[in-house]
């Protein structure tokens, strides 16, 4: 079988680019310490004992400073606990989210808040609500037949 000289050149360039890409990914993963989600630094808990484990035994809003709050939220089949949340305008909220059953989404459209609620793990994100409004909090991960009804609101009052 005869391969044309230009085809050989392009094959060599393609293989060289593949090698460079794999070396870059390997360097990123091992030398720079990047890890996929679910790394051992995540906060873990027993998904069967979510409602017995503080602070998720009493989910809700906790004031930790001037206009700063921790929100402990448990996602469950077709709902969030607590339901509706009210905060003042300008509040910084540290969301701590887990699930009691299956993987759920945690998305506030119009903001950068978008996480997954994973059984056995606590995901966290911080957001400051600058505008008074009623924000929809919904599940964006299919979690069962009633998934489209899984929503609640965050009311930011001025």
PDB file of C-alpha atoms in Angstrom:
ATOM      1  CA  UNK A   1       0.000   0.000   0.000  1.00  0.00           C
ATOM      2  CA  UNK A   2       1.358   3.372  -1.002  1.00  0.00           C
ATOM      3  CA  UNK A   3       0.635   6.489   1.092  1.00  0.00           C
ATOM      4  CA  UNK A   4       1.212   9.827  -0.535  1.00  0.00           C
ATOM      5  CA  UNK A   5       3.878  12.076   1.034  1.00  0.00           C
ATOM      6  CA  UNK A   6       1.345  14.812   1.989  1.00  0.00           C
ATOM      7  CA  UNK A   7      -0.917  12.238   3.661  1.00  0.00           C
ATOM      8  CA  UNK A   8       2.048  11.047   5.739  1.00  0.00           C
ATOM      9  CA  UNK A   9       2.783  14.630   6.784  1.00  0.00           C
ATOM     10  CA  UNK A  10      -0.826  15.207   7.878  1.00  0.00           C
ATOM     11  CA  UNK A  11      -0.893  11.883   9.754  1.00  0.00           C
ATOM     12  CA  UNK A  12       2.276  12.875  11.626  1.00  0.00           C
ATOM     13  CA  UNK A  13       0.815  16.321  12.448  1.00  0.00           C
ATOM     14  CA  UNK A  14      -2.430  14.734  13.700  1.00  0.00           C
ATOM     15  CA  UNK A  15      -0.633  12.196  15.880  1.00  0.00           C
ATOM     16  CA  UNK A  16       1.686  14.897  17.237  1.00  0.00           C
ATOM     17  CA  UNK A  17      -1.315  17.092  18.150  1.00  0.00           C
ATOM     18  CA  UNK A  18      -2.956  14.128  19.899  1.00  0.00           C
ATOM     19  CA  UNK A  19       0.210  13.482  21.917  1.00  0.00           C
ATOM     20  CA  UNK A  20       0.471  17.182  22.881  1.00  0.00           C
ATOM     21  CA  UNK A  21      -3.188  17.193  23.956  1.00  0.00           C
ATOM     22  CA  UNK A  22      -2.785  14.058  26.103  1.00  0.00           C
ATOM     23  CA  UNK A  23       0.381  15.429  27.720  1.00  0.00           C
ATOM     24  CA  UNK A  24      -1.413  18.707  28.533  1.00  0.00           C
ATOM     25  CA  UNK A  25      -4.357  16.851  30.100  1.00  0.00           C
ATOM     26  CA  UNK A  26      -2.010  14.611  32.073  1.00  0.00           C
ATOM     27  CA  UNK A  27       0.001  17.587  33.305  1.00  0.00           C
ATOM     28  CA  UNK A  28      -3.195  19.375  34.329  1.00  0.00           C
ATOM     29  CA  UNK A  29      -4.522  16.346  36.195  1.00  0.00           C
ATOM     30  CA  UNK A  30      -1.390  15.290  38.033  1.00  0.00           C
ATOM     31  CA  UNK A  31       1.051  18.182  38.297  1.00  0.00           C
ATOM     32  CA  UNK A  32      -1.469  20.989  38.833  1.00  0.00           C
ATOM     33  CA  UNK A  33      -3.719  18.973  41.154  1.00  0.00           C
ATOM     34  CA  UNK A  34      -6.961  19.288  39.159  1.00  0.00           C
ATOM     35  CA  UNK A  35      -9.485  16.591  40.018  1.00  0.00           C
ATOM     36  CA  UNK A  36     -12.876  15.575  38.692  1.00  0.00           C
ATOM     37  CA  UNK A  37     -15.994  16.277  40.778  1.00  0.00           C
ATOM     38  CA  UNK A  38     -16.417  13.970  43.722  1.00  0.00           C
ATOM     39  CA  UNK A  39     -12.841  14.369  44.936  1.00  0.00           C
ATOM     40  CA  UNK A  40     -12.186  13.474  48.565  1.00  0.00           C
ATOM     41  CA  UNK A  41     -12.231  17.155  49.639  1.00  0.00           C
ATOM     42  CA  UNK A  42     -16.028  17.267  49.184  1.00  0.00           C
ATOM     43  CA  UNK A  43     -18.188  17.250  52.301  1.00  0.00           C
ATOM     44  CA  UNK A  44     -19.658  13.757  52.691  1.00  0.00           C
ATOM     45  CA  UNK A  45     -22.652  12.499  54.636  1.00  0.00           C
ATOM     46  CA  UNK A  46     -24.785   9.369  54.798  1.00  0.00           C
ATOM     47  CA  UNK A  47     -27.721   9.934  52.385  1.00  0.00           C
ATOM     48  CA  UNK A  48     -29.959   7.701  54.499  1.00  0.00           C
ATOM     49  CA  UNK A  49     -29.384   9.921  57.543  1.00  0.00           C
ATOM     50  CA  UNK A  50     -29.614  13.368  55.946  1.00  0.00           C
ATOM     51  CA  UNK A  51     -32.439  14.503  58.221  1.00  0.00           C
ATOM     52  CA  UNK A  52     -30.513  13.276  61.284  1.00  0.00           C
ATOM     53  CA  UNK A  53     -27.244  15.011  60.359  1.00  0.00           C
ATOM     54  CA  UNK A  54     -26.695  18.627  61.447  1.00  0.00           C
ATOM     55  CA  UNK A  55     -27.251  21.160  59.924  1.00  0.00           C
ATOM     56  CA  UNK A  56     -29.593  19.312  57.549  1.00  0.00           C
ATOM     57  CA  UNK A  57     -31.683  18.025  60.459  1.00  0.00           C
ATOM     58  CA  UNK A  58     -33.145  21.552  60.526  1.00  0.00           C
ATOM     59  CA  UNK A  59     -32.835  22.869  56.951  1.00  0.00           C
ATOM     60  CA  UNK A  60     -33.376  26.548  56.385  1.00  0.00           C
ATOM     61  CA  UNK A  61     -31.766  29.946  56.552  1.00  0.00           C
ATOM     62  CA  UNK A  62     -29.219  30.809  59.236  1.00  0.00           C
ATOM     63  CA  UNK A  63     -27.959  34.351  59.719  1.00  0.00           C
ATOM     64  CA  UNK A  64     -24.178  34.390  60.149  1.00  0.00           C
ATOM     65  CA  UNK A  65     -23.420  38.103  59.823  1.00  0.00           C
ATOM     66  CA  UNK A  66     -24.703  41.436  58.692  1.00  0.00           C
ATOM     67  CA  UNK A  67     -26.761  40.619  55.593  1.00  0.00           C
ATOM     68  CA  UNK A  68     -24.991  37.234  55.243  1.00  0.00           C
ATOM     69  CA  UNK A  69     -26.727  33.873  55.488  1.00  0.00           C
ATOM     70  CA  UNK A  70     -26.145  30.148  55.240  1.00  0.00           C
ATOM     71  CA  UNK A  71     -28.937  28.267  53.452  1.00  0.00           C
ATOM     72  CA  UNK A  72     -29.070  24.549  54.207  1.00  0.00           C
ATOM     73  CA  UNK A  73     -31.287  22.908  51.599  1.00  0.00           C
ATOM     74  CA  UNK A  74     -32.269  19.273  51.079  1.00  0.00           C
ATOM     75  CA  UNK A  75     -33.622  18.227  47.696  1.00  0.00           C
ATOM     76  CA  UNK A  76     -36.024  15.316  47.708  1.00  0.00           C
ATOM     77  CA  UNK A  77     -38.381  13.744  45.181  1.00  0.00           C
ATOM     78  CA  UNK A  78     -40.274  16.680  43.643  1.00  0.00           C
ATOM     79  CA  UNK A  79     -39.423  19.294  46.272  1.00  0.00           C
ATOM     80  CA  UNK A  80     -36.931  21.264  48.329  1.00  0.00           C
ATOM     81  CA  UNK A  81     -36.768  21.587  52.098  1.00  0.00           C
ATOM     82  CA  UNK A  82     -37.253  24.341  53.141  1.00  0.00           C
ATOM     83  CA  UNK A  83     -39.874  25.491  50.659  1.00  0.00           C
ATOM     84  CA  UNK A  84     -39.977  29.205  49.978  1.00  0.00           C
ATOM     85  CA  UNK A  85     -37.083  31.306  51.281  1.00  0.00           C
ATOM     86  CA  UNK A  86     -37.189  35.046  52.055  1.00  0.00           C
ATOM     87  CA  UNK A  87     -34.066  37.209  52.292  1.00  0.00           C
ATOM     88  CA  UNK A  88     -33.364  40.950  52.265  1.00  0.00           C
ATOM     89  CA  UNK A  89     -31.953  42.675  49.184  1.00  0.00           C
ATOM     90  CA  UNK A  90     -28.155  42.725  49.047  1.00  0.00           C
ATOM     91  CA  UNK A  91     -27.886  39.537  51.091  1.00  0.00           C
ATOM     92  CA  UNK A  92     -25.033  37.159  50.466  1.00  0.00           C
ATOM     93  CA  UNK A  93     -26.231  33.577  50.705  1.00  0.00           C
ATOM     94  CA  UNK A  94     -23.964  30.560  51.057  1.00  0.00           C
ATOM     95  CA  UNK A  95     -25.999  27.642  49.691  1.00  0.00           C
ATOM     96  CA  UNK A  96     -25.273  24.159  51.078  1.00  0.00           C
ATOM     97  CA  UNK A  97     -27.258  21.608  49.095  1.00  0.00           C
ATOM     98  CA  UNK A  98     -27.637  17.842  49.342  1.00  0.00           C
ATOM     99  CA  UNK A  99     -30.170  15.219  48.349  1.00  0.00           C
ATOM    100  CA  UNK A 100     -31.990  12.626  50.379  1.00  0.00           C
ATOM    101  CA  UNK A 101     -32.753  10.251  47.513  1.00  0.00           C
ATOM    102  CA  UNK A 102     -31.553  10.735  43.903  1.00  0.00           C
ATOM    103  CA  UNK A 103     -29.547  13.297  41.937  1.00  0.00           C
ATOM    104  CA  UNK A 104     -31.424  16.590  41.591  1.00  0.00           C
ATOM    105  CA  UNK A 105     -30.580  19.943  40.047  1.00  0.00           C
ATOM    106  CA  UNK A 106     -30.390  23.244  41.911  1.00  0.00           C
ATOM    107  CA  UNK A 107     -30.732  26.130  39.453  1.00  0.00           C
ATOM    108  CA  UNK A 108     -31.791  29.742  39.937  1.00  0.00           C
ATOM    109  CA  UNK A 109     -32.435  31.119  36.417  1.00  0.00           C
ATOM    110  CA  UNK A 110     -31.051  34.609  35.876  1.00  0.00           C
ATOM    111  CA  UNK A 111     -28.161  34.007  38.292  1.00  0.00           C
ATOM    112  CA  UNK A 112     -24.942  32.005  38.218  1.00  0.00           C
ATOM    113  CA  UNK A 113     -26.331  29.532  40.756  1.00  0.00           C
ATOM    114  CA  UNK A 114     -26.406  26.090  39.135  1.00  0.00           C
ATOM    115  CA  UNK A 115     -25.407  22.980  41.079  1.00  0.00           C
ATOM    116  CA  UNK A 116     -26.302  19.358  41.472  1.00  0.00           C
ATOM    117  CA  UNK A 117     -27.784  17.937  44.650  1.00  0.00           C
ATOM    118  CA  UNK A 118     -26.056  14.573  44.997  1.00  0.00           C
ATOM    119  CA  UNK A 119     -26.945  11.994  47.655  1.00  0.00           C
ATOM    120  CA  UNK A 120     -24.080  11.650  50.112  1.00  0.00           C
ATOM    121  CA  UNK A 121     -22.376  14.921  49.154  1.00  0.00           C
ATOM    122  CA  UNK A 122     -22.850  18.567  50.063  1.00  0.00           C
ATOM    123  CA  UNK A 123     -22.361  21.056  47.243  1.00  0.00           C
ATOM    124  CA  UNK A 124     -21.822  24.685  48.072  1.00  0.00           C
ATOM    125  CA  UNK A 125     -22.025  28.004  46.259  1.00  0.00           C
ATOM    126  CA  UNK A 126     -22.228  31.656  47.264  1.00  0.00           C
ATOM    127  CA  UNK A 127     -24.364  34.321  45.609  1.00  0.00           C
ATOM    128  CA  UNK A 128     -25.297  37.910  46.460  1.00  0.00           C
ATOM    129  CA  UNK A 129     -28.841  38.961  45.571  1.00  0.00           C
ATOM    130  CA  UNK A 130     -28.553  42.616  44.503  1.00  0.00           C
ATOM    131  CA  UNK A 131     -32.075  43.128  43.099  1.00  0.00           C
ATOM    132  CA  UNK A 132     -35.409  42.695  44.872  1.00  0.00           C
ATOM    133  CA  UNK A 133     -37.353  40.019  43.004  1.00  0.00           C
ATOM    134  CA  UNK A 134     -38.898  36.608  43.240  1.00  0.00           C
ATOM    135  CA  UNK A 135     -36.376  34.070  41.975  1.00  0.00           C
ATOM    136  CA  UNK A 136     -37.476  30.653  40.796  1.00  0.00           C
ATOM    137  CA  UNK A 137     -35.477  27.734  42.155  1.00  0.00           C
ATOM    138  CA  UNK A 138     -35.894  24.638  40.043  1.00  0.00           C
ATOM    139  CA  UNK A 139     -34.530  21.197  39.375  1.00  0.00           C
ATOM    140  CA  UNK A 140     -32.700  20.882  36.069  1.00  0.00           C
ATOM    141  CA  UNK A 141     -31.765  17.203  36.419  1.00  0.00           C
ATOM    142  CA  UNK A 142     -34.433  14.668  35.502  1.00  0.00           C
ATOM    143  CA  UNK A 143     -35.374  12.970  38.770  1.00  0.00           C
ATOM    144  CA  UNK A 144     -38.556  11.076  37.976  1.00  0.00           C
ATOM    145  CA  UNK A 145     -42.051  11.314  36.600  1.00  0.00           C
ATOM    146  CA  UNK A 146     -43.013  14.450  38.591  1.00  0.00           C
ATOM    147  CA  UNK A 147     -39.753  16.271  37.850  1.00  0.00           C
ATOM    148  CA  UNK A 148     -41.444  19.216  36.120  1.00  0.00           C
ATOM    149  CA  UNK A 149     -43.230  20.130  39.372  1.00  0.00           C
ATOM    150  CA  UNK A 150     -40.019  20.389  41.422  1.00  0.00           C
ATOM    151  CA  UNK A 151     -39.661  24.110  42.055  1.00  0.00           C
ATOM    152  CA  UNK A 152     -39.797  26.690  44.822  1.00  0.00           C
ATOM    153  CA  UNK A 153     -39.044  30.417  45.174  1.00  0.00           C
ATOM    154  CA  UNK A 154     -36.510  32.686  46.789  1.00  0.00           C
ATOM    155  CA  UNK A 155     -38.063  36.053  47.562  1.00  0.00           C
ATOM    156  CA  UNK A 156     -35.649  38.972  47.849  1.00  0.00           C
ATOM    157  CA  UNK A 157     -37.358  41.862  49.613  1.00  0.00           C
ATOM    158  CA  UNK A 158     -36.237  45.471  49.301  1.00  0.00           C
TER     159      UNK A 158
END
